[in-house]
Short mmCIF file of C-alpha atoms and ligand atoms in Angstrom, two decimals:
data_model
loop_
_atom_site.label_atom_id
_atom_site.label_comp_id
_atom_site.label_asym_id
_atom_site.label_seq_id
_atom_site.Cartn_x
_atom_site.Cartn_y
_atom_site.Cartn_z
CA MET A 1 -91.70 67.69 -124.90
CA SER A 2 -95.05 68.85 -123.99
CA GLN A 3 -97.63 68.12 -126.73
CA ALA A 4 -98.37 72.08 -127.23
CA VAL A 5 -94.77 72.66 -127.86
CA LEU A 6 -94.55 69.40 -130.07
CA ILE A 7 -98.02 70.59 -132.41
CA SER A 8 -96.10 73.95 -132.65
CA VAL A 9 -92.76 72.92 -133.99
CA LEU A 10 -94.31 70.23 -136.37
CA ASP A 11 -96.82 73.19 -137.50
CA MET A 12 -93.82 75.29 -138.21
CA ILE A 13 -92.47 72.59 -140.24
CA LYS A 14 -95.15 72.21 -142.28
CA LYS A 15 -95.48 75.57 -143.22
CA MET A 16 -91.77 75.92 -143.86
CA LEU A 17 -92.27 72.80 -146.22
CA GLN A 18 -95.16 74.59 -147.76
CA ASN A 19 -93.42 77.87 -148.43
CA ASP A 20 -90.52 75.66 -149.84
CA GLU A 21 -88.11 77.21 -147.53
CA PRO A 22 -84.55 76.17 -148.13
CA TYR A 23 -83.98 72.49 -146.77
CA ASP A 24 -80.92 73.84 -144.64
CA LYS A 25 -82.87 76.51 -143.09
CA ILE A 26 -85.61 73.73 -142.15
CA LEU A 27 -82.58 71.57 -140.75
CA ASP A 28 -81.43 74.54 -138.53
CA PHE A 29 -84.98 75.00 -137.45
CA ILE A 30 -85.44 71.39 -136.15
CA ASP A 31 -81.88 71.17 -134.62
CA LYS A 32 -82.55 74.12 -132.69
CA SER A 33 -85.94 73.09 -131.56
CA THR A 34 -84.32 69.91 -130.31
CA ARG A 35 -81.26 71.55 -128.76
CA ASP A 36 -84.19 73.75 -127.24
CA VAL A 37 -86.14 70.74 -125.68
CA GLN A 38 -83.06 69.12 -124.38
CA LEU A 39 -81.76 72.11 -122.65
CA GLN A 40 -85.23 72.38 -121.24
CA ALA A 41 -85.09 68.87 -119.80
CA LEU A 42 -81.89 69.66 -118.59
CA ARG A 43 -82.69 72.00 -116.50
CA GLU A 44 -85.27 70.22 -114.72
CA GLN A 45 -82.95 67.43 -114.06
CA ILE A 46 -80.61 69.90 -112.62
CA ILE A 47 -83.20 71.38 -110.59
CA LYS A 48 -84.24 67.89 -109.02
CA CYS A 49 -80.59 66.61 -108.57
CA THR A 50 -79.66 65.16 -105.35
CA ALA A 51 -76.48 63.45 -106.65
CA CYS A 52 -74.16 65.19 -103.82
CA GLU A 53 -74.29 66.45 -100.20
CA ILE A 54 -75.01 70.09 -101.39
CA HIS A 55 -78.09 69.42 -103.03
CA ASN A 56 -80.30 70.77 -100.01
CA CYS A 57 -80.54 74.57 -101.59
CA ASN A 58 -82.19 76.34 -104.13
CA HIS A 59 -80.49 74.98 -107.28
CA THR A 60 -78.60 77.38 -110.20
CA PRO A 61 -78.91 75.99 -113.38
CA PHE A 62 -77.59 77.75 -116.39
CA THR A 63 -78.67 80.96 -117.87
CA GLY A 64 -78.31 83.10 -121.47
CA ASN A 65 -78.42 82.45 -125.02
CA ILE A 66 -78.47 78.61 -125.91
CA TYR A 67 -77.09 79.93 -129.18
CA SER A 68 -73.99 81.75 -127.99
CA GLU A 69 -70.83 81.32 -129.66
CA ILE A 70 -69.58 82.15 -126.03
CA MET A 71 -70.02 80.17 -122.83
CA PHE A 72 -68.69 80.93 -119.54
CA VAL A 73 -68.10 78.53 -116.63
CA GLY A 74 -67.62 79.74 -112.97
CA GLU A 75 -67.33 77.75 -110.05
CA GLY A 76 -70.56 77.49 -108.19
CA PRO A 77 -73.19 79.87 -106.98
CA GLY A 78 -72.69 82.01 -104.09
CA THR A 79 -75.66 82.85 -101.32
CA GLU A 80 -77.30 85.56 -103.94
CA GLU A 81 -77.41 83.18 -106.77
CA GLU A 82 -78.88 80.39 -104.36
CA LYS A 83 -81.69 82.75 -103.56
CA GLN A 84 -82.24 83.74 -107.42
CA GLY A 85 -81.06 80.39 -108.93
CA VAL A 86 -79.47 82.48 -111.26
CA PRO A 87 -75.35 82.37 -111.96
CA PHE A 88 -73.60 85.67 -111.73
CA VAL A 89 -75.53 87.93 -109.79
CA GLY A 90 -73.85 88.40 -106.62
CA PRO A 91 -71.13 91.34 -105.71
CA ALA A 92 -69.05 89.22 -108.20
CA GLY A 93 -71.68 89.04 -110.83
CA GLN A 94 -71.94 92.70 -110.80
CA LEU A 95 -68.38 93.15 -111.60
CA PHE A 96 -68.54 90.65 -114.26
CA ASN A 97 -71.59 92.04 -115.75
CA LYS A 98 -70.06 95.51 -115.72
CA MET A 99 -66.87 93.67 -117.77
CA LEU A 100 -69.85 92.42 -120.14
CA ASP A 101 -71.40 95.67 -120.48
CA ALA A 102 -68.46 97.87 -121.34
CA LEU A 103 -67.06 94.87 -123.78
CA ALA A 104 -70.81 94.98 -125.71
CA GLN A 105 -70.64 99.19 -125.62
CA GLN A 106 -66.80 99.38 -126.64
CA VAL A 107 -66.01 96.24 -128.47
CA HIS A 108 -69.13 93.71 -129.89
CA PRO A 109 -72.58 93.59 -129.15
CA ARG A 110 -71.83 89.60 -128.89
CA TRP A 111 -70.50 90.30 -125.06
CA ALA A 112 -74.10 91.30 -124.00
CA ARG A 113 -74.94 89.27 -120.72
CA GLU A 114 -78.59 88.30 -122.67
CA LYS A 115 -75.94 86.96 -126.03
CA VAL A 116 -73.75 84.90 -123.92
CA PHE A 117 -74.15 81.50 -121.97
CA ILE A 118 -73.48 81.20 -118.39
CA SER A 119 -72.97 78.31 -116.33
CA ASN A 120 -71.14 76.86 -113.27
CA VAL A 121 -69.08 74.04 -112.45
CA VAL A 122 -71.48 73.07 -109.93
CA LYS A 123 -75.01 74.02 -109.81
CA CYS A 124 -75.69 73.98 -105.95
CA TRP A 125 -74.39 76.22 -103.45
CA PRO A 126 -71.09 75.42 -101.73
CA LYS A 127 -71.85 76.71 -98.38
CA SER A 128 -68.90 77.36 -96.06
CA ASP A 129 -68.54 76.45 -92.33
CA ASP A 130 -65.99 79.46 -92.15
CA PRO A 131 -68.11 82.34 -90.02
CA HIS A 132 -66.24 85.07 -92.42
CA ARG A 133 -67.17 83.24 -95.97
CA THR A 134 -70.28 82.06 -97.15
CA VAL A 135 -69.23 79.90 -99.86
CA ARG A 136 -66.39 77.49 -100.11
CA GLN A 137 -64.76 75.94 -103.24
CA PRO A 138 -66.44 72.63 -104.50
CA THR A 139 -65.11 69.37 -103.68
CA THR A 140 -63.49 67.26 -106.18
CA LYS A 141 -66.73 64.35 -105.36
CA GLU A 142 -69.58 67.57 -105.58
CA ILE A 143 -67.60 68.43 -108.94
CA ALA A 144 -67.36 64.96 -110.28
CA ALA A 145 -71.00 64.38 -109.31
CA CYS A 146 -72.17 67.51 -111.48
CA LYS A 147 -69.89 67.37 -114.31
CA ALA A 148 -72.61 65.14 -116.40
CA PHE A 149 -74.60 68.20 -116.67
CA LEU A 150 -71.56 70.56 -117.87
CA ASP A 151 -70.47 68.15 -120.27
CA LYS A 152 -74.34 68.15 -121.37
CA GLU A 153 -74.29 71.70 -121.84
CA ILE A 154 -71.26 71.85 -123.97
CA GLU A 155 -72.49 69.44 -126.18
CA LEU A 156 -75.70 71.12 -126.88
CA ILE A 157 -74.52 74.98 -126.85
CA ARG A 158 -71.72 73.80 -129.25
CA PRO A 159 -69.90 77.17 -128.10
CA ARG A 160 -66.58 78.46 -130.06
CA VAL A 161 -65.16 79.44 -126.80
CA ILE A 162 -65.60 78.44 -123.47
CA ILE A 163 -64.46 80.82 -120.89
CA CYS A 164 -63.32 79.38 -117.52
CA VAL A 165 -64.15 82.13 -115.10
CA GLY A 166 -61.70 81.08 -111.91
CA SER A 167 -59.07 78.80 -111.54
CA VAL A 168 -61.63 75.91 -110.55
CA ALA A 169 -63.51 75.81 -113.72
CA ALA A 170 -60.12 76.17 -115.39
CA SER A 171 -58.68 73.09 -113.67
CA VAL A 172 -61.73 70.78 -114.56
CA LEU A 173 -61.89 71.84 -118.16
CA ILE A 174 -58.32 72.74 -119.04
CA HIS A 175 -56.07 70.89 -117.23
CA PRO A 176 -55.87 69.90 -113.63
CA ASN A 177 -52.78 71.67 -112.35
CA PHE A 178 -53.73 74.88 -113.93
CA LYS A 179 -52.14 77.96 -112.91
CA MET A 180 -53.79 80.94 -113.50
CA THR A 181 -51.22 83.44 -112.96
CA GLU A 182 -49.26 82.03 -115.60
CA GLU A 183 -51.96 80.59 -117.70
CA HIS A 184 -54.82 83.01 -117.98
CA GLY A 185 -55.37 84.74 -121.41
CA ARG A 186 -54.03 81.53 -123.30
CA PHE A 187 -55.89 79.04 -125.48
CA PHE A 188 -56.03 75.69 -125.27
CA GLY A 189 -57.94 72.82 -127.04
CA ASP A 190 -59.64 72.88 -130.59
CA ASP A 191 -63.14 73.02 -130.84
CA PRO A 192 -64.16 74.51 -128.75
CA LYS A 193 -61.40 77.04 -127.88
CA LEU A 194 -60.67 77.23 -124.15
CA ILE A 195 -59.50 79.87 -122.21
CA ALA A 196 -59.42 81.14 -118.60
CA ILE A 197 -59.54 84.71 -116.92
CA TYR A 198 -59.39 85.65 -113.22
CA HIS A 199 -62.60 85.34 -111.17
CA PRO A 200 -64.16 88.47 -110.19
CA SER A 201 -64.46 87.42 -106.48
CA TYR A 202 -60.71 86.69 -106.44
CA ILE A 203 -60.72 90.51 -107.81
CA LEU A 204 -63.32 91.59 -105.46
CA ARG A 205 -60.92 89.85 -102.47
CA ARG A 206 -57.85 91.77 -103.56
CA GLY A 207 -59.69 94.82 -103.61
CA GLU A 208 -61.22 96.28 -106.92
CA GLU A 209 -59.74 99.43 -107.01
CA THR A 210 -56.03 98.68 -105.44
CA ASP A 211 -53.26 98.71 -107.86
CA GLU A 212 -53.53 94.90 -107.76
CA GLY A 213 -57.08 94.80 -108.57
CA VAL A 214 -57.09 97.44 -111.11
CA GLU A 215 -53.96 95.17 -112.64
CA LEU A 216 -56.08 92.16 -112.88
CA LYS A 217 -59.13 93.89 -114.24
CA ILE A 218 -56.69 95.13 -117.32
CA GLN A 219 -55.42 91.16 -117.56
CA CYS A 220 -59.16 90.03 -117.90
CA TRP A 221 -60.07 92.78 -120.24
CA ASN A 222 -57.07 91.72 -122.69
CA ASP A 223 -57.98 88.12 -122.41
CA LEU A 224 -61.35 88.74 -123.52
CA LEU A 225 -60.10 91.18 -126.22
CA ALA A 226 -58.40 88.10 -127.10
CA VAL A 227 -61.50 85.78 -127.31
CA ASN A 228 -63.02 88.80 -129.46
CA ASP A 229 -60.26 88.57 -131.63
CA PHE A 230 -60.54 85.01 -132.11
CA LEU A 231 -64.07 85.14 -133.02
CA GLU A 232 -63.62 88.05 -135.16
CA LYS A 233 -61.65 85.83 -137.48
CA ASN A 234 -63.52 82.59 -136.72
CA SER A 235 -66.98 83.11 -136.26
CA THR A 236 -69.54 81.20 -137.68
CA GLU A 237 -72.35 83.32 -136.10
CA THR A 238 -74.07 84.24 -139.40
CA GLN A 239 -74.16 80.66 -140.59
CA THR A 240 -75.10 78.60 -137.72
CA HIS A 241 -76.01 80.64 -134.64
CA GLY A 242 -79.19 82.52 -134.02
FE1 SF4 B 301 -76.61 67.50 -108.50
FE2 SF4 B 301 -74.65 69.23 -108.94
FE3 SF4 B 301 -76.33 69.77 -107.08
FE4 SF4 B 301 -74.78 68.08 -106.54
S1 SF4 B 301 -74.22 70.25 -106.99
S2 SF4 B 301 -76.63 68.29 -106.21
S3 SF4 B 301 -74.55 66.96 -108.79
S4 SF4 B 301 -77.00 69.44 -109.53
#
């Protein structure tokens, strides 16, 4: 923590004590400040990381609301994500954003992109050798090397629901033999709950406007509505999330 940040946090705590703010509110403020600082440190570690072979690129750490109840986990950055250092901003990201916008407008504002937390299984671009593709699936070695970062993010964010975007994230976080066609939209685990949806890049590859693509989008939408129903019944947002 920089000296300036430390001073402003201590100053705020002092003011809260002087104003006789409730004890829970002060503890919540300390907890959030600590998480902020730890996530900032984690971001810096990710940016400098050289733990696996794909490190030679612009690293793409997490983005979004660190107090969100909803955490999306994708596979890894592609060319556009690598360029900007932000997850889900390429063509698949645009489809992902369209889905979030529609949910935020039609279902609940909690789905706005800036209100959810977004990350990937690997933070560096798994560049493809195939001239027809710019990105490949990360290897098990790369996923294992990066897993500690993802675990730490989950520990600090404390989401109510983790939405695995695509089968790679689902096989890392739900179970290794995850079958998207059979298991998407099903809840696993307890706290956090885990669920998987089709990756937007898969939908784009099948043709967004084809019958199959439209059907896949409907399935994603329904799976996300199931998450929304779960949060409607189980949200702790007003108590513990800002
Ligand atoms: Fe480090 Fe993860 Fe990037 Fe590999 S993919 S270099 S483990 S940040």
